[in-house]
């Protein structure tokens, strides 16, 4: 720059004074900035108020949230609770002295899984039935005595007495094995087969005993007592056969009421009026 121009510019700056340059945001930009800062403060206050309200409503404390408390032994839940997803726990129990309820609108299912997540045992309680799926089902007393057991091979009733309260009795589609069949005190015992035969078999013997009453056997066609290797003994002070057929009298004028018990070749019994000798041969027409 020529010396004359530099000197002239220096003289002009000295005569006009120092110039000041303003730095900042002015005008509508400044007002927008204040508005956003004010809006941010309002949002912070609203967020803080909502957080405090949620903490108050949900009952957040140092020990837990709401009815859920964190203790040294695990989680303690008081009141009714709903679980929308699966719950995994090692042990679920109620407070001492209070029952434990499982409530569902449909089914309550309890599964026991193995290491490969295969179901070993399943208990399903539904509105229509209670189903248990397992290899063996057992019911025991507090002392460990078996009351009931069921598996694929057999069903075991370990109680001292099996009581069936149905008005129609008990129906067994197939055979039944039992060492003793008896009725309740002052109740009658009835073994009945309405449409088929009734068969009782035992390798050593069958005993039918009525200590305080009578014993009655009724059938529609015939009643057969059969012993293959032994004998049939009727041991009683009185043996009555009231409906046996009678043969013709040995003499027309005889009025005696002493009869002889006769047996036909086919096993049929009949009465024949007794005489000085056997009169069974005379009345063989009854056997026809």
GROMACS .gro file of C-alpha atoms in nm:
model
  288
    1UNK     CA    1   0.000   0.000   0.000
    2UNK     CA    2   0.135   0.347  -0.083
    3UNK     CA    3   0.239   0.553   0.212
    4UNK     CA    4  -0.007   0.829   0.130
    5UNK     CA    5  -0.313   0.589   0.141
    6UNK     CA    6  -0.205   0.429   0.468
    7UNK     CA    7  -0.163   0.761   0.631
    8UNK     CA    8  -0.504   0.875   0.505
    9UNK     CA    9  -0.681   0.556   0.639
   10UNK     CA   10  -0.512   0.592   0.976
   11UNK     CA   11  -0.629   0.950   0.996
   12UNK     CA   12  -0.991   0.848   0.920
   13UNK     CA   13  -0.997   0.571   1.191
   14UNK     CA   14  -0.859   0.813   1.446
   15UNK     CA   15  -1.114   1.077   1.365
   16UNK     CA   16  -1.423   0.838   1.364
   17UNK     CA   17  -1.339   0.643   1.686
   18UNK     CA   18  -1.322   0.263   1.755
   19UNK     CA   19  -1.593   0.037   1.595
   20UNK     CA   20  -1.784  -0.232   1.816
   21UNK     CA   21  -1.918  -0.560   1.661
   22UNK     CA   22  -2.219  -0.719   1.847
   23UNK     CA   23  -2.220  -1.102   1.895
   24UNK     CA   24  -2.548  -1.300   1.990
   25UNK     CA   25  -2.908  -1.388   1.888
   26UNK     CA   26  -3.153  -1.104   1.852
   27UNK     CA   27  -3.494  -1.055   1.716
   28UNK     CA   28  -3.736  -1.339   1.643
   29UNK     CA   29  -3.463  -1.600   1.692
   30UNK     CA   30  -3.420  -1.490   2.052
   31UNK     CA   31  -3.793  -1.509   2.120
   32UNK     CA   32  -3.812  -1.863   1.970
   33UNK     CA   33  -3.521  -1.974   2.187
   34UNK     CA   34  -3.694  -1.846   2.503
   35UNK     CA   35  -4.015  -2.022   2.400
   36UNK     CA   36  -3.838  -2.359   2.355
   37UNK     CA   37  -3.657  -2.322   2.686
   38UNK     CA   38  -3.988  -2.246   2.859
   39UNK     CA   39  -4.157  -2.543   2.686
   40UNK     CA   40  -3.870  -2.772   2.791
   41UNK     CA   41  -3.905  -2.660   3.152
   42UNK     CA   42  -4.279  -2.728   3.142
   43UNK     CA   43  -4.218  -3.078   3.001
   44UNK     CA   44  -3.960  -3.149   3.270
   45UNK     CA   45  -4.204  -3.042   3.542
   46UNK     CA   46  -4.486  -3.250   3.391
   47UNK     CA   47  -4.256  -3.553   3.359
   48UNK     CA   48  -4.141  -3.515   3.718
   49UNK     CA   49  -4.499  -3.484   3.838
   50UNK     CA   50  -4.605  -3.795   3.640
   51UNK     CA   51  -4.309  -3.991   3.777
   52UNK     CA   52  -4.397  -3.897   4.134
   53UNK     CA   53  -4.763  -3.987   4.069
   54UNK     CA   54  -4.670  -4.328   3.925
   55UNK     CA   55  -4.441  -4.400   4.220
   56UNK     CA   56  -4.721  -4.304   4.455
   57UNK     CA   57  -4.991  -4.508   4.280
   58UNK     CA   58  -4.774  -4.816   4.225
   59UNK     CA   59  -4.649  -4.790   4.582
   60UNK     CA   60  -4.281  -4.805   4.498
   61UNK     CA   61  -4.063  -4.843   4.805
   62UNK     CA   62  -3.715  -4.958   4.886
   63UNK     CA   63  -3.847  -5.310   4.961
   64UNK     CA   64  -4.053  -5.356   4.645
   65UNK     CA   65  -4.348  -5.239   4.440
   66UNK     CA   66  -4.718  -5.253   4.528
   67UNK     CA   67  -4.807  -5.591   4.680
   68UNK     CA   68  -4.468  -5.729   4.579
   69UNK     CA   69  -4.198  -5.724   4.843
   70UNK     CA   70  -3.836  -5.834   4.815
   71UNK     CA   71  -3.719  -6.026   5.120
   72UNK     CA   72  -3.417  -6.233   5.212
   73UNK     CA   73  -3.605  -6.554   5.129
   74UNK     CA   74  -3.736  -6.437   4.792
   75UNK     CA   75  -4.039  -6.246   4.665
   76UNK     CA   76  -4.344  -6.194   4.885
   77UNK     CA   77  -4.670  -6.119   4.707
   78UNK     CA   78  -4.976  -6.002   4.901
   79UNK     CA   79  -5.329  -5.990   4.761
   80UNK     CA   80  -5.465  -6.103   4.423
   81UNK     CA   81  -5.224  -6.104   4.129
   82UNK     CA   82  -5.246  -6.178   3.759
   83UNK     CA   83  -4.965  -6.319   3.545
   84UNK     CA   84  -5.006  -6.264   3.172
   85UNK     CA   85  -4.702  -6.472   3.080
   86UNK     CA   86  -4.539  -6.786   3.226
   87UNK     CA   87  -4.414  -6.768   3.584
   88UNK     CA   88  -4.098  -6.961   3.673
   89UNK     CA   89  -4.035  -7.024   4.042
   90UNK     CA   90  -3.871  -7.290   4.253
   91UNK     CA   91  -4.139  -7.279   4.522
   92UNK     CA   92  -4.481  -7.115   4.554
   93UNK     CA   93  -4.645  -7.112   4.896
   94UNK     CA   94  -4.896  -6.905   5.092
   95UNK     CA   95  -4.852  -6.721   5.416
   96UNK     CA   96  -4.865  -6.934   5.732
   97UNK     CA   97  -5.225  -7.004   5.823
   98UNK     CA   98  -5.371  -6.886   5.488
   99UNK     CA   99  -5.480  -7.098   5.189
  100UNK     CA  100  -5.327  -7.081   4.842
  101UNK     CA  101  -5.570  -7.023   4.552
  102UNK     CA  102  -5.516  -7.079   4.180
  103UNK     CA  103  -5.795  -6.922   3.980
  104UNK     CA  104  -5.843  -6.928   3.603
  105UNK     CA  105  -6.122  -6.853   3.358
  106UNK     CA  106  -6.054  -7.182   3.174
  107UNK     CA  107  -5.803  -7.447   3.278
  108UNK     CA  108  -5.530  -7.470   3.539
  109UNK     CA  109  -5.251  -7.695   3.412
  110UNK     CA  110  -4.949  -7.817   3.610
  111UNK     CA  111  -4.671  -7.983   3.407
  112UNK     CA  112  -4.360  -8.167   3.525
  113UNK     CA  113  -4.084  -8.160   3.264
  114UNK     CA  114  -3.754  -8.341   3.231
  115UNK     CA  115  -3.421  -8.201   3.114
  116UNK     CA  116  -3.535  -8.224   2.752
  117UNK     CA  117  -3.855  -8.025   2.823
  118UNK     CA  118  -4.066  -8.338   2.774
  119UNK     CA  119  -4.384  -8.360   2.979
  120UNK     CA  120  -4.361  -8.640   3.237
  121UNK     CA  121  -4.665  -8.562   3.451
  122UNK     CA  122  -4.960  -8.332   3.380
  123UNK     CA  123  -5.251  -8.226   3.598
  124UNK     CA  124  -5.536  -8.042   3.423
  125UNK     CA  125  -5.830  -7.898   3.614
  126UNK     CA  126  -6.104  -7.772   3.385
  127UNK     CA  127  -6.470  -7.675   3.402
  128UNK     CA  128  -6.584  -8.028   3.315
  129UNK     CA  129  -6.323  -8.265   3.458
  130UNK     CA  130  -5.995  -8.306   3.645
  131UNK     CA  131  -5.741  -8.504   3.445
  132UNK     CA  132  -5.412  -8.651   3.565
  133UNK     CA  133  -5.164  -8.783   3.307
  134UNK     CA  134  -4.879  -8.990   3.453
  135UNK     CA  135  -4.741  -9.341   3.462
  136UNK     CA  136  -4.884  -9.404   3.809
  137UNK     CA  137  -5.135  -9.224   4.031
  138UNK     CA  138  -5.123  -9.267   4.410
  139UNK     CA  139  -5.315  -9.130   4.706
  140UNK     CA  140  -5.157  -9.170   5.051
  141UNK     CA  141  -5.229  -9.065   5.406
  142UNK     CA  142  -5.008  -8.837   5.613
  143UNK     CA  143  -4.845  -9.143   5.765
  144UNK     CA  144  -4.758  -9.281   5.420
  145UNK     CA  145  -5.024  -9.554   5.399
  146UNK     CA  146  -5.144  -9.622   5.046
  147UNK     CA  147  -5.515  -9.548   4.997
  148UNK     CA  148  -5.547  -9.562   4.618
  149UNK     CA  149  -5.316  -9.650   4.333
  150UNK     CA  150  -5.375  -9.679   3.959
  151UNK     CA  151  -5.149  -9.765   3.665
  152UNK     CA  152  -5.171  -9.950   3.334
  153UNK     CA  153  -5.178 -10.293   3.500
  154UNK     CA  154  -5.406 -10.260   3.804
  155UNK     CA  155  -5.599 -10.037   4.039
  156UNK     CA  156  -5.532 -10.087   4.411
  157UNK     CA  157  -5.759  -9.968   4.692
  158UNK     CA  158  -5.563  -9.977   5.017
  159UNK     CA  159  -5.836  -9.852   5.251
  160UNK     CA  160  -5.985 -10.089   5.506
  161UNK     CA  161  -6.334 -10.042   5.360
  162UNK     CA  162  -6.455  -9.954   5.012
  163UNK     CA  163  -6.795  -9.782   5.029
  164UNK     CA  164  -7.006  -9.725   4.717
  165UNK     CA  165  -7.299  -9.489   4.779
  166UNK     CA  166  -7.470  -9.515   4.439
  167UNK     CA  167  -7.836  -9.611   4.442
  168UNK     CA  168  -7.778  -9.861   4.157
  169UNK     CA  169  -7.489 -10.031   4.334
  170UNK     CA  170  -7.162 -10.122   4.168
  171UNK     CA  171  -7.130 -10.255   3.813
  172UNK     CA  172  -6.829 -10.467   3.713
  173UNK     CA  173  -6.822 -10.539   3.337
  174UNK     CA  174  -6.572 -10.821   3.393
  175UNK     CA  175  -6.456 -11.034   3.683
  176UNK     CA  176  -6.384 -10.909   4.034
  177UNK     CA  177  -6.145 -11.061   4.287
  178UNK     CA  178  -6.194 -11.000   4.657
  179UNK     CA  179  -6.137 -11.202   4.977
  180UNK     CA  180  -6.451 -11.074   5.149
  181UNK     CA  181  -6.786 -10.929   5.041
  182UNK     CA  182  -7.019 -10.798   5.313
  183UNK     CA  183  -7.290 -10.539   5.362
  184UNK     CA  184  -7.304 -10.260   5.618
  185UNK     CA  185  -7.463 -10.334   5.955
  186UNK     CA  186  -7.842 -10.365   5.929
  187UNK     CA  187  -7.817 -10.355   5.547
  188UNK     CA  188  -7.889 -10.638   5.306
  189UNK     CA  189  -7.631 -10.778   5.066
  190UNK     CA  190  -7.749 -10.850   4.713
  191UNK     CA  191  -7.547 -11.008   4.434
  192UNK     CA  192  -7.749 -10.971   4.117
  193UNK     CA  193  -7.700 -11.026   3.745
  194UNK     CA  194  -8.014 -10.897   3.570
  195UNK     CA  195  -7.951 -11.040   3.223
  196UNK     CA  196  -7.672 -11.296   3.257
  197UNK     CA  197  -7.551 -11.568   3.491
  198UNK     CA  198  -7.384 -11.509   3.826
  199UNK     CA  199  -7.073 -11.719   3.876
  200UNK     CA  200  -6.872 -11.744   4.198
  201UNK     CA  201  -6.549 -11.945   4.186
  202UNK     CA  202  -6.281 -12.017   4.443
  203UNK     CA  203  -6.004 -12.280   4.443
  204UNK     CA  204  -6.059 -12.378   4.808
  205UNK     CA  205  -6.418 -12.294   4.884
  206UNK     CA  206  -6.695 -12.037   4.901
  207UNK     CA  207  -6.859 -11.950   5.231
  208UNK     CA  208  -7.195 -11.772   5.245
  209UNK     CA  209  -7.290 -11.671   5.598
  210UNK     CA  210  -7.589 -11.477   5.734
  211UNK     CA  211  -7.539 -11.459   6.111
  212UNK     CA  212  -7.850 -11.261   6.206
  213UNK     CA  213  -8.091 -11.323   5.922
  214UNK     CA  214  -8.198 -11.550   5.641
  215UNK     CA  215  -8.026 -11.641   5.316
  216UNK     CA  216  -8.229 -11.637   4.997
  217UNK     CA  217  -8.131 -11.753   4.649
  218UNK     CA  218  -8.382 -11.685   4.370
  219UNK     CA  219  -8.364 -11.760   3.998
  220UNK     CA  220  -8.606 -11.778   3.706
  221UNK     CA  221  -8.531 -12.122   3.557
  222UNK     CA  222  -8.318 -12.349   3.776
  223UNK     CA  223  -8.081 -12.338   4.073
  224UNK     CA  224  -7.794 -12.586   4.062
  225UNK     CA  225  -7.561 -12.686   4.345
  226UNK     CA  226  -7.277 -12.888   4.200
  227UNK     CA  227  -6.972 -13.045   4.360
  228UNK     CA  228  -6.732 -13.222   4.127
  229UNK     CA  229  -6.503 -13.400   4.374
  230UNK     CA  230  -6.672 -13.355   4.712
  231UNK     CA  231  -7.016 -13.350   4.862
  232UNK     CA  232  -7.295 -13.104   4.935
  233UNK     CA  233  -7.400 -13.095   5.298
  234UNK     CA  234  -7.722 -12.936   5.423
  235UNK     CA  235  -7.676 -12.907   5.798
  236UNK     CA  236  -7.974 -12.760   5.976
  237UNK     CA  237  -8.228 -12.843   6.243
  238UNK     CA  238  -8.504 -12.810   5.983
  239UNK     CA  239  -8.480 -12.852   5.606
  240UNK     CA  240  -8.801 -12.764   5.421
  241UNK     CA  241  -8.884 -12.835   5.059
  242UNK     CA  242  -9.245 -12.711   5.046
  243UNK     CA  243  -9.311 -12.726   4.672
  244UNK     CA  244  -9.194 -13.075   4.585
  245UNK     CA  245  -9.433 -13.275   4.361
  246UNK     CA  246  -9.612 -13.567   4.520
  247UNK     CA  247  -9.664 -13.907   4.374
  248UNK     CA  248  -9.992 -14.101   4.383
  249UNK     CA  249 -10.104 -14.255   4.711
  250UNK     CA  250 -10.005 -14.613   4.777
  251UNK     CA  251 -10.361 -14.699   4.886
  252UNK     CA  252 -10.688 -14.519   4.832
  253UNK     CA  253 -10.796 -14.521   5.196
  254UNK     CA  254 -10.465 -14.423   5.354
  255UNK     CA  255 -10.458 -14.082   5.518
  256UNK     CA  256 -10.117 -14.089   5.679
  257UNK     CA  257  -9.895 -13.783   5.630
  258UNK     CA  258  -9.560 -13.953   5.631
  259UNK     CA  259  -9.379 -13.924   5.302
  260UNK     CA  260  -9.066 -14.065   5.154
  261UNK     CA  261  -8.820 -13.844   4.968
  262UNK     CA  262  -8.739 -13.992   4.631
  263UNK     CA  263  -8.490 -13.902   4.361
  264UNK     CA  264  -8.543 -13.953   3.992
  265UNK     CA  265  -8.258 -14.067   3.766
  266UNK     CA  266  -8.238 -13.715   3.627
  267UNK     CA  267  -8.196 -13.578   3.979
  268UNK     CA  268  -8.547 -13.452   4.033
  269UNK     CA  269  -8.688 -13.482   4.388
  270UNK     CA  270  -9.044 -13.578   4.468
  271UNK     CA  271  -9.247 -13.704   4.761
  272UNK     CA  272  -9.405 -14.044   4.781
  273UNK     CA  273  -9.640 -14.159   5.055
  274UNK     CA  274  -9.441 -14.389   5.282
  275UNK     CA  275  -9.532 -14.753   5.321
  276UNK     CA  276  -9.395 -15.067   5.476
  277UNK     CA  277  -9.133 -15.064   5.204
  278UNK     CA  278  -9.006 -14.803   4.959
  279UNK     CA  279  -9.276 -14.662   4.735
  280UNK     CA  280  -9.047 -14.464   4.506
  281UNK     CA  281  -9.065 -14.726   4.235
  282UNK     CA  282  -9.443 -14.701   4.229
  283UNK     CA  283  -9.441 -14.327   4.155
  284UNK     CA  284  -9.175 -14.318   3.885
  285UNK     CA  285  -9.425 -14.147   3.657
  286UNK     CA  286  -9.333 -13.817   3.828
  287UNK     CA  287  -8.985 -13.844   3.677
  288UNK     CA  288  -9.118 -13.840   3.320
   0.00000   0.00000   0.00000
